[in-house]
Tab-separated table of C-alpha atoms in Angstrom:
chain	number	residue	atom	x	y	z
D	22	MET	CA	203.709	-132.102	-74.743
D	23	ALA	CA	206.861	-131.254	-72.756
D	24	ALA	CA	208.721	-130.716	-76.056
D	25	PHE	CA	206.417	-127.861	-77.076
D	26	GLY	CA	205.520	-124.351	-76.029
D	27	GLY	CA	202.844	-121.944	-77.147
D	28	ILE	CA	200.336	-124.765	-77.474
D	29	THR	CA	196.898	-123.927	-78.801
D	30	ILE	CA	194.132	-126.418	-79.499
D	31	THR	CA	191.295	-125.365	-81.762
D	32	VAL	CA	188.110	-127.358	-82.223
D	33	GLY	CA	187.434	-127.458	-85.946
D	34	LEU	CA	184.349	-129.642	-86.017
D	35	GLY	CA	182.075	-130.506	-83.137
D	36	SER	CA	181.158	-131.140	-80.673
D	37	SER	CA	178.683	-133.533	-82.196
D	38	VAL	CA	176.362	-135.528	-79.941
D	39	ASP	CA	174.668	-138.819	-80.809
D	40	GLY	CA	172.983	-140.511	-77.880
D	41	ASP	CA	175.642	-141.103	-75.231
D	42	LEU	CA	178.550	-140.254	-77.564
D	43	ILE	CA	180.277	-136.897	-78.068
D	44	ALA	CA	182.772	-136.334	-80.895
D	45	ALA	CA	185.009	-133.434	-81.888
D	46	ARG	CA	187.824	-132.820	-84.387
D	47	TRP	CA	190.679	-130.574	-83.303
D	48	THR	CA	193.990	-129.098	-84.443
D	49	THR	CA	196.990	-128.518	-82.188
D	50	ARG	CA	199.512	-125.815	-83.047
D	51	ALA	CA	202.747	-125.484	-81.086
D	52	THR	CA	206.368	-124.396	-81.163
D	53	TYR	CA	209.071	-127.045	-80.803
D	54	THR	CA	211.281	-126.455	-77.738
D	55	GLY	CA	213.556	-129.483	-78.205
D	56	GLY	CA	214.023	-132.933	-76.757
D	57	ILE	CA	212.440	-135.295	-79.294
D	58	PRO	CA	214.901	-138.036	-80.312
D	59	HIS	CA	215.993	-137.912	-83.968
D	60	ALA	CA	214.289	-134.569	-84.645
D	61	THR	CA	216.219	-132.565	-87.230
D	62	ALA	CA	214.080	-129.423	-87.109
D	63	PRO	CA	215.557	-126.536	-85.131
D	64	VAL	CA	214.122	-125.369	-81.830
D	65	GLY	CA	211.474	-122.764	-82.602
D	66	THR	CA	209.921	-124.741	-85.478
D	67	LYS	CA	206.160	-124.290	-85.579
D	68	ILE	CA	204.107	-127.434	-86.182
D	69	SER	CA	200.472	-128.404	-86.345
D	70	PHE	CA	198.652	-131.729	-86.358
D	71	SER	CA	195.050	-132.831	-86.053
D	72	GLY	CA	192.996	-135.508	-84.411
D	73	HIS	CA	189.578	-136.359	-83.171
D	74	ASP	CA	188.142	-137.550	-79.876
D	75	ILE	CA	185.067	-139.597	-79.056
D	76	LEU	CA	183.754	-139.760	-75.506
D	77	ARG	CA	180.954	-141.855	-74.031
D	78	VAL	CA	178.859	-140.424	-71.214
D	79	ALA	CA	176.955	-142.375	-68.561
D	80	ASP	CA	175.247	-140.918	-65.504
D	81	GLY	CA	176.662	-137.464	-66.268
D	82	ARG	CA	180.288	-138.670	-66.336
D	83	PHE	CA	182.771	-139.518	-69.067
D	84	VAL	CA	183.205	-143.291	-68.865
D	85	GLU	CA	185.098	-144.037	-72.093
D	86	TYR	CA	187.481	-141.987	-74.209
D	87	TRP	CA	188.940	-142.740	-77.631
D	88	THR	CA	191.366	-140.495	-79.452
D	89	CYS	CA	192.920	-140.627	-82.891
D	90	THR	CA	195.867	-138.255	-83.265
D	91	ASP	CA	197.938	-137.731	-86.405
D	92	ILE	CA	201.148	-137.424	-84.393
D	93	LEU	CA	203.102	-138.889	-87.333
D	94	ASP	CA	202.332	-135.676	-89.200
D	95	GLY	CA	203.821	-133.671	-86.330
D	96	LEU	CA	206.890	-135.918	-86.115
D	97	ALA	CA	207.416	-135.626	-89.883
D	98	GLN	CA	207.345	-131.826	-89.560
D	99	LEU	CA	210.183	-132.148	-87.024
D	100	GLY	CA	212.171	-134.534	-89.209
D	101	ALA	CA	211.918	-137.295	-86.567
D	102	VAL	CA	210.316	-139.618	-89.152
D	103	SER	CA	210.556	-139.465	-92.934
D	104	GLY	CA	208.598	-136.529	-94.234
D	105	PRO	CA	208.957	-132.994	-95.611
D	106	ASN	CA	212.074	-132.251	-93.492
D	107	GLY	CA	213.869	-135.295	-94.939
D	108	PRO	CA	214.533	-138.740	-93.575
D	109	ALA	CA	214.813	-139.471	-89.885
D	110	ARG	CA	218.279	-140.242	-88.540
D	111	SER	CA	218.934	-143.879	-87.790
């Protein structure tokens, strides 16, 4: 997250509880501040990507945490991997 400023995370769905599991879907929006290798997007580029988290609770504490983040979408927006900003540099 060091390569971004103005970070906001919005929960789009959730939290949903089923027994000892809690799930939520979220979207991160941020402004690129530089420093990602191979990125072709200029500093100041706004990006957004989504993910979801699942947590397991036992005895009132989080004991397991799984996350699935579509960071490839964010990297494509910065041109660091092939995507809408063109191919990544080799």
